[in-house]
Tab-separated table of C-alpha atoms and ligand atoms in Angstrom:
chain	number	residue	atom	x	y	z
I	2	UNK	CA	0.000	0.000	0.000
I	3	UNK	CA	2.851	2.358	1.076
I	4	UNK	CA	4.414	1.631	-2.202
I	5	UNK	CA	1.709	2.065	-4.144
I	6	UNK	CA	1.237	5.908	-2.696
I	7	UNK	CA	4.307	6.805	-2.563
I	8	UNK	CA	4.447	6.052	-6.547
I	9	UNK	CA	1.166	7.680	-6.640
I	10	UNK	CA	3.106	10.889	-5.148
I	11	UNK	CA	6.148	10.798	-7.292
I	12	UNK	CA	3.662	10.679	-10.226
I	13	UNK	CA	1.555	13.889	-9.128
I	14	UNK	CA	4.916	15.469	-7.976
I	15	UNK	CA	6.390	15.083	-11.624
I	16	UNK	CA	3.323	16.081	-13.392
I	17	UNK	CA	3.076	19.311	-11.271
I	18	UNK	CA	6.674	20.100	-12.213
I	19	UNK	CA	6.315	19.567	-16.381
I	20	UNK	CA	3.165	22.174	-15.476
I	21	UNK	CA	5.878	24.351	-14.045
I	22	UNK	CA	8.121	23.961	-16.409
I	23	UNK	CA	5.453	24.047	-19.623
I	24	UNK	CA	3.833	27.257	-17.817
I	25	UNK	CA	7.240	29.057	-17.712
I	26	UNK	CA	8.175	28.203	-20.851
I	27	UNK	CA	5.103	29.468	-22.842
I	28	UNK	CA	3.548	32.725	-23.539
I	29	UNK	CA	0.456	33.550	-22.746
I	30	UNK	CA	-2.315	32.866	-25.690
I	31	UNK	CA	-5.253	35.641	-24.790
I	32	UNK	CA	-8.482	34.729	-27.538
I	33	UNK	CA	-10.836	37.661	-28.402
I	34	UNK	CA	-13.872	36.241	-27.271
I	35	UNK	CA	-15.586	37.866	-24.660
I	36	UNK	CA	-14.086	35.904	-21.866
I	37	UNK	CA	-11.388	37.314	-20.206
I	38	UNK	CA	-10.869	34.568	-17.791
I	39	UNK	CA	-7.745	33.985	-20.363
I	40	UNK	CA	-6.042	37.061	-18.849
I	41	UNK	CA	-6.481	35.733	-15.410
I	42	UNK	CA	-5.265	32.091	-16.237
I	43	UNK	CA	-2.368	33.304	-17.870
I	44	UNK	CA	-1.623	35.270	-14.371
I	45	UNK	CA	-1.363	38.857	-16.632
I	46	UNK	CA	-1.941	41.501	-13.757
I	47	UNK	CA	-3.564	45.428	-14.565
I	48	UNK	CA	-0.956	48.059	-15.546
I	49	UNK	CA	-3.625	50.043	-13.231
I	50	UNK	CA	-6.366	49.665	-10.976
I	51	UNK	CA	-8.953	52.560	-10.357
I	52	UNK	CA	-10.897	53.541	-7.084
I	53	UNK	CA	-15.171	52.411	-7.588
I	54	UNK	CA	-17.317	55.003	-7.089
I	55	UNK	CA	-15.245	57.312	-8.201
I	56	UNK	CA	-17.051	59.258	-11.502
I	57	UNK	CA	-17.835	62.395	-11.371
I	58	UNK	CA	-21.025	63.860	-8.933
I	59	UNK	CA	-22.734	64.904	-12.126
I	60	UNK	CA	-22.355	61.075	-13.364
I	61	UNK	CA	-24.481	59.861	-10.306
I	62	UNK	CA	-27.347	63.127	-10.333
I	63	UNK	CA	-30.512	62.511	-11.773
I	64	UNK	CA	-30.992	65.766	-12.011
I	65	UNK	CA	-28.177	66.537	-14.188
I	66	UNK	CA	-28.307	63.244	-15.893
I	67	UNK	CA	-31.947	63.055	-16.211
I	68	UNK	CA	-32.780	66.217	-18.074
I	69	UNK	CA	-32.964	66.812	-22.118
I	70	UNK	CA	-32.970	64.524	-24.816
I	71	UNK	CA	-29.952	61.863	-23.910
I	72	UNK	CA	-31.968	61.803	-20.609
I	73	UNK	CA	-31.292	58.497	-18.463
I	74	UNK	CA	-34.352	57.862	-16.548
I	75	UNK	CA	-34.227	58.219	-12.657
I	76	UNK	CA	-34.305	54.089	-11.904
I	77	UNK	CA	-31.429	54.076	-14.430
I	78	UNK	CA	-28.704	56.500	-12.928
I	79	UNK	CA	-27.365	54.305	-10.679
I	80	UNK	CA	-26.477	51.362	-13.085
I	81	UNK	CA	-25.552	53.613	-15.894
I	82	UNK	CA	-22.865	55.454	-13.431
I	83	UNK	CA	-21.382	52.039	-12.538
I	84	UNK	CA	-20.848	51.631	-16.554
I	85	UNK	CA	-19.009	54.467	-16.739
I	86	UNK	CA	-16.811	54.150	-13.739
I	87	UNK	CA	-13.772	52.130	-14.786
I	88	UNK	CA	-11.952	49.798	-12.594
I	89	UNK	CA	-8.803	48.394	-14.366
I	90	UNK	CA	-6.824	48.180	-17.444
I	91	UNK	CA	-4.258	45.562	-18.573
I	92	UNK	CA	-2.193	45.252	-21.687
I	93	UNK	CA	-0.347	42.147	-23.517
I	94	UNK	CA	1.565	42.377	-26.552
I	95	UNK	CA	3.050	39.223	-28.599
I	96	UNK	CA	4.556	39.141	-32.075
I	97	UNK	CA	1.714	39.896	-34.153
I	98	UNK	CA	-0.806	42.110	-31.869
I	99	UNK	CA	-1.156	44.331	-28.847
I	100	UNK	CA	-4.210	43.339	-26.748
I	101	UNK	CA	-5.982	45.540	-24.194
I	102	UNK	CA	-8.420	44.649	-21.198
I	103	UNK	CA	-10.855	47.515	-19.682
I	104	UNK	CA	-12.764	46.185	-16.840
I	105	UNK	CA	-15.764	48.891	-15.843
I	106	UNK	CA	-17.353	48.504	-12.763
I	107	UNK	CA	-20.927	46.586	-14.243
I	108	UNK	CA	-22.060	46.573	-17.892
I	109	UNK	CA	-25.660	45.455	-17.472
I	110	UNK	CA	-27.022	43.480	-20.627
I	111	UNK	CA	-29.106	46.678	-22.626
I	112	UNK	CA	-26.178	49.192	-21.735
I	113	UNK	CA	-24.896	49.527	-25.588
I	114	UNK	CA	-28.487	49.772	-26.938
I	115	UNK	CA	-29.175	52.472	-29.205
I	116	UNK	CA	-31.372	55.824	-29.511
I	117	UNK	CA	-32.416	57.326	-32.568
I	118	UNK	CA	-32.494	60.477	-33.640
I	119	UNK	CA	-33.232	62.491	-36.695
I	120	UNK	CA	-32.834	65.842	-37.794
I	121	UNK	CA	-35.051	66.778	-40.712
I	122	UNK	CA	-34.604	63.659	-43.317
I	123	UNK	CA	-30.748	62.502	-41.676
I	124	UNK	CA	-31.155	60.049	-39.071
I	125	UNK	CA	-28.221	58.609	-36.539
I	126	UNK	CA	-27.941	56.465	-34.005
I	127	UNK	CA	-26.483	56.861	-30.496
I	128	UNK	CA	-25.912	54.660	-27.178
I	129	UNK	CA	-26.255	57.268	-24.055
I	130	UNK	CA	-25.029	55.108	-21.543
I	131	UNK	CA	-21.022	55.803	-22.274
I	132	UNK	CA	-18.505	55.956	-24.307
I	133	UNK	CA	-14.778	54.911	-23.814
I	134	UNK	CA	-11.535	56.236	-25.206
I	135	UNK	CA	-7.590	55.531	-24.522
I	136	UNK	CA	-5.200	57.990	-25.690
I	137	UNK	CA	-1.596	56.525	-27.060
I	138	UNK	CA	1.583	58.680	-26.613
I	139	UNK	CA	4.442	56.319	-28.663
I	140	UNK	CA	7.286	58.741	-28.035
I	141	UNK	CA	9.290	57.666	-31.126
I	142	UNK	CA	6.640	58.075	-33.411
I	143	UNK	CA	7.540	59.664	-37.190
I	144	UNK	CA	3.770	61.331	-37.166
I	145	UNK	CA	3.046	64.501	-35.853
I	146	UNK	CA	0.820	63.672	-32.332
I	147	UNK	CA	-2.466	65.861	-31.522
I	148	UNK	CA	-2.773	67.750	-28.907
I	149	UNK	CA	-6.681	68.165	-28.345
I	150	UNK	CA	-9.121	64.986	-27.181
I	151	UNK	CA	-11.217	65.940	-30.590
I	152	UNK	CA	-11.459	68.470	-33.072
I	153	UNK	CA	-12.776	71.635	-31.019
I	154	UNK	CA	-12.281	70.248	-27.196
I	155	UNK	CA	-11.170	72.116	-24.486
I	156	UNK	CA	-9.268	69.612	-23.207
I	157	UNK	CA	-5.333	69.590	-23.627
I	158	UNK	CA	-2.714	66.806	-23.734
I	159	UNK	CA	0.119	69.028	-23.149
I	160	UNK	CA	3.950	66.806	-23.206
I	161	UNK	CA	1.713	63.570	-24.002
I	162	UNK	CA	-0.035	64.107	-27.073
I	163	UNK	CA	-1.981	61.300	-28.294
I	164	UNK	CA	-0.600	59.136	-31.315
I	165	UNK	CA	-3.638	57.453	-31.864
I	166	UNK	CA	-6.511	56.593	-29.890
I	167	UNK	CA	-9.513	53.879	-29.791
I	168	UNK	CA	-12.915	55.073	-29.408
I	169	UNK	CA	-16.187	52.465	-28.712
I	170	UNK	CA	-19.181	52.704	-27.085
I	171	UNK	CA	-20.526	49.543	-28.097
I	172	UNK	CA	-23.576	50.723	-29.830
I	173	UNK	CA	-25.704	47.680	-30.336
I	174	UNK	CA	-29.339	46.824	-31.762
I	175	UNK	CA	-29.568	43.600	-30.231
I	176	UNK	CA	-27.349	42.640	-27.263
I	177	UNK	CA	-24.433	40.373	-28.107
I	178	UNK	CA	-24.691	41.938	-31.610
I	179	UNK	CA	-21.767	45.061	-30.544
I	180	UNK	CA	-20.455	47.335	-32.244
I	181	UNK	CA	-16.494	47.635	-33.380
I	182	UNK	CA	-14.316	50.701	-31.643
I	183	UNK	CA	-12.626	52.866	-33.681
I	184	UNK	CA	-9.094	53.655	-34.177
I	185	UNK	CA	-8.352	57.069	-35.132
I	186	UNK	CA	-4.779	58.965	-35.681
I	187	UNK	CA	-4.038	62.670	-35.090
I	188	UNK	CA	-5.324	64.067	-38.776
I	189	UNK	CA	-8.652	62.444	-37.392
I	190	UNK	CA	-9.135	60.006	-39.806
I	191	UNK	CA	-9.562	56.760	-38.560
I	192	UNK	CA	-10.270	52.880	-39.020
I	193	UNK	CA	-12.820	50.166	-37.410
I	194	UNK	CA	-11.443	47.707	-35.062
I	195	UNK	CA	-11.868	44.821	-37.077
I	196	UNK	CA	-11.265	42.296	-40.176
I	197	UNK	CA	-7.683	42.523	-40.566
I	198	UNK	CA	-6.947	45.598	-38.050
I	199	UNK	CA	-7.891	43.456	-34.896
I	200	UNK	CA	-10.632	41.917	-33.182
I	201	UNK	CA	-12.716	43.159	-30.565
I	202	UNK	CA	-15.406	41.951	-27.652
I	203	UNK	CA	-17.414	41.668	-24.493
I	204	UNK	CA	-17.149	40.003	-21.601
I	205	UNK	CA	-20.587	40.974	-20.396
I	206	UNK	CA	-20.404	38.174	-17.023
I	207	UNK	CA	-16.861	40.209	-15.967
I	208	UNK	CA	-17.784	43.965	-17.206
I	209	UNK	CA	-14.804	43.830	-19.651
I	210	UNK	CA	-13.762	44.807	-23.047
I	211	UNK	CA	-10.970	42.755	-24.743
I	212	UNK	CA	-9.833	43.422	-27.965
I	213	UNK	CA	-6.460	43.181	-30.129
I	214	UNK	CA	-4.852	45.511	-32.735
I	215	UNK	CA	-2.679	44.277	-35.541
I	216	UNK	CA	1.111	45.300	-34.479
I	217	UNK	CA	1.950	45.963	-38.142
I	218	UNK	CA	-0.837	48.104	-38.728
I	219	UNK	CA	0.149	50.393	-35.941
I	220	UNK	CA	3.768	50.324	-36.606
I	221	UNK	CA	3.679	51.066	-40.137
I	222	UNK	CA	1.380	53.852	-39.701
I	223	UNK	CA	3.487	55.201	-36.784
I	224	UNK	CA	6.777	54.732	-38.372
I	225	UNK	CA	8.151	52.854	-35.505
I	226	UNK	CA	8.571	49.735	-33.588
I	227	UNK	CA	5.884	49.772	-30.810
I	228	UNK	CA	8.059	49.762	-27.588
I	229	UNK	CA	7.291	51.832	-24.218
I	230	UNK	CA	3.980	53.700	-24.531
I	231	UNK	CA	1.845	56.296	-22.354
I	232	UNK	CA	-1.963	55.698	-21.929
I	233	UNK	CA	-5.201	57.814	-20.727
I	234	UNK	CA	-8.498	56.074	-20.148
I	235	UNK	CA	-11.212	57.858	-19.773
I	236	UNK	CA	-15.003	57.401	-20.233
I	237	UNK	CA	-18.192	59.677	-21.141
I	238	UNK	CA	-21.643	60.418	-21.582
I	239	UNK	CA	-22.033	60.678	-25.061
I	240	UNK	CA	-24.391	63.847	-26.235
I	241	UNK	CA	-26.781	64.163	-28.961
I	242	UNK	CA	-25.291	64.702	-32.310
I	243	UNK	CA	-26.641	68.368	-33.555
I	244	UNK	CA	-26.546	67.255	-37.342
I	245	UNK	CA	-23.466	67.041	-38.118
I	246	UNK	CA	-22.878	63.706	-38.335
I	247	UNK	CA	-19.447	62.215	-38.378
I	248	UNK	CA	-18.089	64.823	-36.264
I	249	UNK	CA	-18.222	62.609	-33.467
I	250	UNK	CA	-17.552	62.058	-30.216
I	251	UNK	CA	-19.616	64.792	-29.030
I	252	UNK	CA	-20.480	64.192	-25.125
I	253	UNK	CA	-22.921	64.725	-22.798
I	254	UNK	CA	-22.079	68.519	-21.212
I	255	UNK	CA	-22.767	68.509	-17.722
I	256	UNK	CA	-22.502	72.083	-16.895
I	257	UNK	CA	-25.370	72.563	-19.308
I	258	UNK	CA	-27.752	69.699	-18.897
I	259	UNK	CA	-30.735	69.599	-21.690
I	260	UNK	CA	-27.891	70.910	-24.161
I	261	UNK	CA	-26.973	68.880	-27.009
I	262	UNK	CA	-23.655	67.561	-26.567
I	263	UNK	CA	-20.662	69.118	-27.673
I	264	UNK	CA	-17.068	68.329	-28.030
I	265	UNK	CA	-15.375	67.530	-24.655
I	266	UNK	CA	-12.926	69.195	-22.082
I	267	UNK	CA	-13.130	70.413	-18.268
I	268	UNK	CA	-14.629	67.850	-15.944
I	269	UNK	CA	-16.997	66.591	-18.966
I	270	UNK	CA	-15.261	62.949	-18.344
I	271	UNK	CA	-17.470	60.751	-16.040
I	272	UNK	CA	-14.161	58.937	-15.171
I	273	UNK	CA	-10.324	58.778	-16.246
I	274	UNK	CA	-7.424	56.657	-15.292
I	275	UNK	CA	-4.421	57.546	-14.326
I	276	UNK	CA	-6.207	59.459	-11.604
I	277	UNK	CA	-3.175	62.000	-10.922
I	278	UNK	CA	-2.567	62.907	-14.597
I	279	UNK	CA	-5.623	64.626	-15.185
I	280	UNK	CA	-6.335	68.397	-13.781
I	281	UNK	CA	-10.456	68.458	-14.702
I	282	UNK	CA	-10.601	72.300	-13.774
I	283	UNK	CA	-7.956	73.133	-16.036
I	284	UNK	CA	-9.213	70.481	-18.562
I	285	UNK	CA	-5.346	69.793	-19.126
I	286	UNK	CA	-3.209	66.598	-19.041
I	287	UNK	CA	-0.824	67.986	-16.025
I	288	UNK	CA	0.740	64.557	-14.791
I	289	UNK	CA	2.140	60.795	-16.677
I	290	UNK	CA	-0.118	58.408	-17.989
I	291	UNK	CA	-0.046	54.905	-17.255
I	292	UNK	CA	3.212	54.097	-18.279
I	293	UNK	CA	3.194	50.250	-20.772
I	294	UNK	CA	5.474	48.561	-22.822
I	295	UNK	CA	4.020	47.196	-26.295
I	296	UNK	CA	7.553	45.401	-27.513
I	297	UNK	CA	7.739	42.303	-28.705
I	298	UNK	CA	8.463	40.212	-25.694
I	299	UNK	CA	11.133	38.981	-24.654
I	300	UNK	CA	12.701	42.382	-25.915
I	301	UNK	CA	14.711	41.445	-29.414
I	302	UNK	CA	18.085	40.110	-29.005
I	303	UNK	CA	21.007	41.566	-30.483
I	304	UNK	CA	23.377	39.448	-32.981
I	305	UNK	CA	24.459	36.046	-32.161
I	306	UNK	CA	28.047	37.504	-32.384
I	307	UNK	CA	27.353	40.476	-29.746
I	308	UNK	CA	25.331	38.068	-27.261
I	309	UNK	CA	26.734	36.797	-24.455
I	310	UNK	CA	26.904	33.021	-23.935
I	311	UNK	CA	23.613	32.142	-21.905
I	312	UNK	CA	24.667	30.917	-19.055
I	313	UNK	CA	21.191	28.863	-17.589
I	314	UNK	CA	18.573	29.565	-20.522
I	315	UNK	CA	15.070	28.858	-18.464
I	316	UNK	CA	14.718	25.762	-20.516
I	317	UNK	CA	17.713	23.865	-18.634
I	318	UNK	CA	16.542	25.697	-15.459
I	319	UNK	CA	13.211	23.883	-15.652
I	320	UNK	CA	14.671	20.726	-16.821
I	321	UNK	CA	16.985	20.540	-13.714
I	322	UNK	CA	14.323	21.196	-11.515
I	323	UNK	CA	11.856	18.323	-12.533
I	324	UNK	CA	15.016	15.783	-12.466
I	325	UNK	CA	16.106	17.052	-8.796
I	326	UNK	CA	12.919	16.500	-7.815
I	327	UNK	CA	12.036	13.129	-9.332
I	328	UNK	CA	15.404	11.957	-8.148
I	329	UNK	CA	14.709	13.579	-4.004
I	330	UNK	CA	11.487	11.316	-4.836
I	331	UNK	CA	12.704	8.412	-5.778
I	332	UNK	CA	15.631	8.369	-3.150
I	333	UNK	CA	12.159	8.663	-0.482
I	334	UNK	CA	10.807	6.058	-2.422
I	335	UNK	CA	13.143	3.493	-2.157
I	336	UNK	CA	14.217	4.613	1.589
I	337	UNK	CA	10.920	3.527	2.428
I	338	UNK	CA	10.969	0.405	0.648
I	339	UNK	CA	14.032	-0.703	2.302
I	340	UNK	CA	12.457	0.187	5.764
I	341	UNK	CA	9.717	-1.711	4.771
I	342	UNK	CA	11.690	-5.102	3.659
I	343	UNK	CA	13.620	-4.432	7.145
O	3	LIG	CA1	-10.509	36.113	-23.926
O	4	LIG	CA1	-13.306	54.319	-11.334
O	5	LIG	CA1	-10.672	57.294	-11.918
């Protein structure tokens, strides 16, 4: 009997150190699929965490919120403020993409769906719940960055003007059925999230976003390998478009509730991340954004020629470690035996 369990250990003790060894030896492989539980198995941790509860008053007052055409009715506030609030973000990048994570406090199921609106015979479409966008500094860019958060906005990015940024709010008919963010540079043109740019979805269980961006894409267009990077998160109210459509984002303006919505600045975000970058009264990036690296990883090596010898690659590292400990188990093993026959 003693035997047969101490096999039975040596065999659990071995597999648990090939898991070791496989787990360390492997990147991480995140799918786009609206399950982020992929992040957390592959033990990726936020590049920042925000405070709950922490939009702005104006998010959480009916009577601010409640008023004019994007109103949210009063039963409503409460879980449309928790949309808005953001909670974490986390970013992975492998040979071919760059892959973000937003976690918000709680999507609830009809949060994306759409309002309609129509100004003599042009018609659009808007979500009212909220609207996220991340601002990307990439320091070595060749293209000249933009300073403004959108064409008009009162808002300033001061040393870390944005090289591109991702825009989404979702906007969906029929829940599930969502809506691709968009990816636009500093001229203000822009591209969907999707087909061959990158993939994009919805983790409604976990409030999260996931999506992925095609590193070429962004390279080529930024004239640079993607390396360390500076990011702003923030999230909105979006307004009512006035009829100009296509000169979005316009947002939800607080200080004038019942107001169409207008191009944003001042303390018009219901939320932003890093919480020490942004001065809202001064509408003005004053501090660093999250600070992430986007290289390939493990960073490039130089020439075979210029690298030094590797001393313990992991690989041998790993392997030495299962044989130890087989071998301290089977040296128990056959201790015991021999007690045993004594
Ligand atoms: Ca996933
Ligand atoms: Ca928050
Ligand atoms: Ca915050």
């Amino acid at each position: 009997m003693r035997v047969k369990k101490s096999i039975g250990l040596l065999f659990a003790a071995t597999l648990v150190c090939l898991l070791a060894a496989y787990t360390v030896l492997t990147k991480p492989e995140i799918n786009i699929d609206g399950d982020v539980s992929d992040w957390d198995a592959a033990g990726l941790v936020p590049a920042y965490v925000d405070e709950v509860g922490d939009t702005m008053a104006w998010s959480k007052d009916p009577s601010i919120v409640g008023v004019g055409s994007t109103a949210e009715p009063e039963h409503m506030v409460e879980a449309n403020d928790k949309c808005r609030d953001l909670k974490a973000v986390y970013f992975y990048a492998d040979e071919n993409y760059i892959y973000i994570r937003l976690d918000v406090v709680q999507l609830y199921p009809e949060w994306c769906i759409v309002s309609r609106k129509c100004i003599g015979d042009q018609c659009g479409t808007y979500p009212n719940v909220s609207a996220y966008h991340l601002y990307f500094h990439v320091p070595d860019s060749k293209i000249s960055p933009q300073s403004g958060a959108a064409a008009a906005a009162e808002m300033s990015f001061g040393t870390y003007a944005w090289h591109f940024n991702i825009q989404f709010d979702a906007g969906c008919t029929n829940v599930g059925d969502y809506g691709s963010p968009w990816l636009q540079w500093p001229d203000w043109s822009g591209v969907s999230v999707s087909g061959d740019i990158g993939s994009f979805a919805i983790d409604l269980q976990r409030s999260a976003f996931e999506m992925r961006i095609s590193r070429a894409f962004l390279e080529d267009k930024l004239g640079t390998k993607l390396g360390k990077v500076y990011v702003f998160i923030a999230s909105a109210k979006p307004g009512e478009p006035t009829g100009a459509w296509g000169t979005w984002p316009h947002v939800f303006e607080p200080q004038k509730p019942g107001d169409p919505g207008e191009a944003f600045g001042a303390c018009d975000w219901a939320d932003y991340i890093p919480n020490d970058a942004f001065d809202c009264s001064a509408a003005a990036l004053t501090g660093k954004p999250i600070e992430v690296y986007l290289g390939v990883a493990p960073p490039e090596q130089p020439p075979a020629e210029e690298r030094p010898a590797e001393v313990f690659p992991a690989w041998i590292v790993a392997a030495a470690v299962v044989v130890v400990v087989v071998a301290l188990a089977a040296i128990v093993l056959l201790r015991r035996r021999k007690a045993a026959k004594k």
